[in-house]
Amino acid sequence: MIKIQEPKCPWEIVHMNWVTALPPGGDRSYNACLVLVDRYRKTPMFLPCHKEDTAMDTAIMIWDKFISHTGLFQNIISYRDPKFTSAL
């Protein structure tokens, strides 16, 4: 197992995972949530999404709703969702 380095500033290292099987909600009937957690401050960010979203849909959403506000992060720690390991 690889030791995860400690970040030196906020949003440098991000943990990413999905919460799925949610009841539809919002104006676009979202049924999932992408959770991004800053490893430095343990601050979460919740992005409503659809469990049917593709890897490209998710990448665009992260860019539009996250990276454009916080800047590009150095590392992403995820549980290797098949959506990403098979598509990107």
PDB file of C-alpha atoms in Angstrom, residues 9-10 13 15 18 24 27 35 37 39 45 48 58 71 74 79 83:
ATOM      1  CA  CYS A   9      -2.445  23.742   1.140  1.00  0.00           C
ATOM      2  CA  PRO A  10      -6.240  23.465   0.719  1.00  0.00           C
ATOM      3  CA  ILE A  13      -5.326  16.543  -2.509  1.00  0.00           C
ATOM      4  CA  HIS A  15     -10.870  12.431  -1.937  1.00  0.00           C
ATOM      5  CA  TRP A  18     -20.251   8.961  -5.174  1.00  0.00           C
ATOM      6  CA  PRO A  24     -34.739  12.170  -7.461  1.00  0.00           C
ATOM      7  CA  ASP A  27     -35.034  20.813 -11.034  1.00  0.00           C
ATOM      8  CA  VAL A  35     -18.595  14.117  -2.848  1.00  0.00           C
ATOM      9  CA  VAL A  37     -13.313  16.192   0.352  1.00  0.00           C
ATOM     10  CA  ARG A  39      -7.635  16.333   2.603  1.00  0.00           C
ATOM     11  CA  MET A  45     -18.070  19.781  -1.421  1.00  0.00           C
ATOM     12  CA  PRO A  48     -25.506  16.881  -7.430  1.00  0.00           C
ATOM     13  CA  THR A  58     -18.394  14.037 -14.521  1.00  0.00           C
ATOM     14  CA  GLY A  71      -7.934  25.743  -8.898  1.00  0.00           C
ATOM     15  CA  GLN A  74      -2.542  17.798  -7.497  1.00  0.00           C
ATOM     16  CA  TYR A  79     -12.201   4.091  -5.046  1.00  0.00           C
ATOM     17  CA  LYS A  83     -16.808   4.702 -14.844  1.00  0.00           C
TER      18      LYS A  83
END
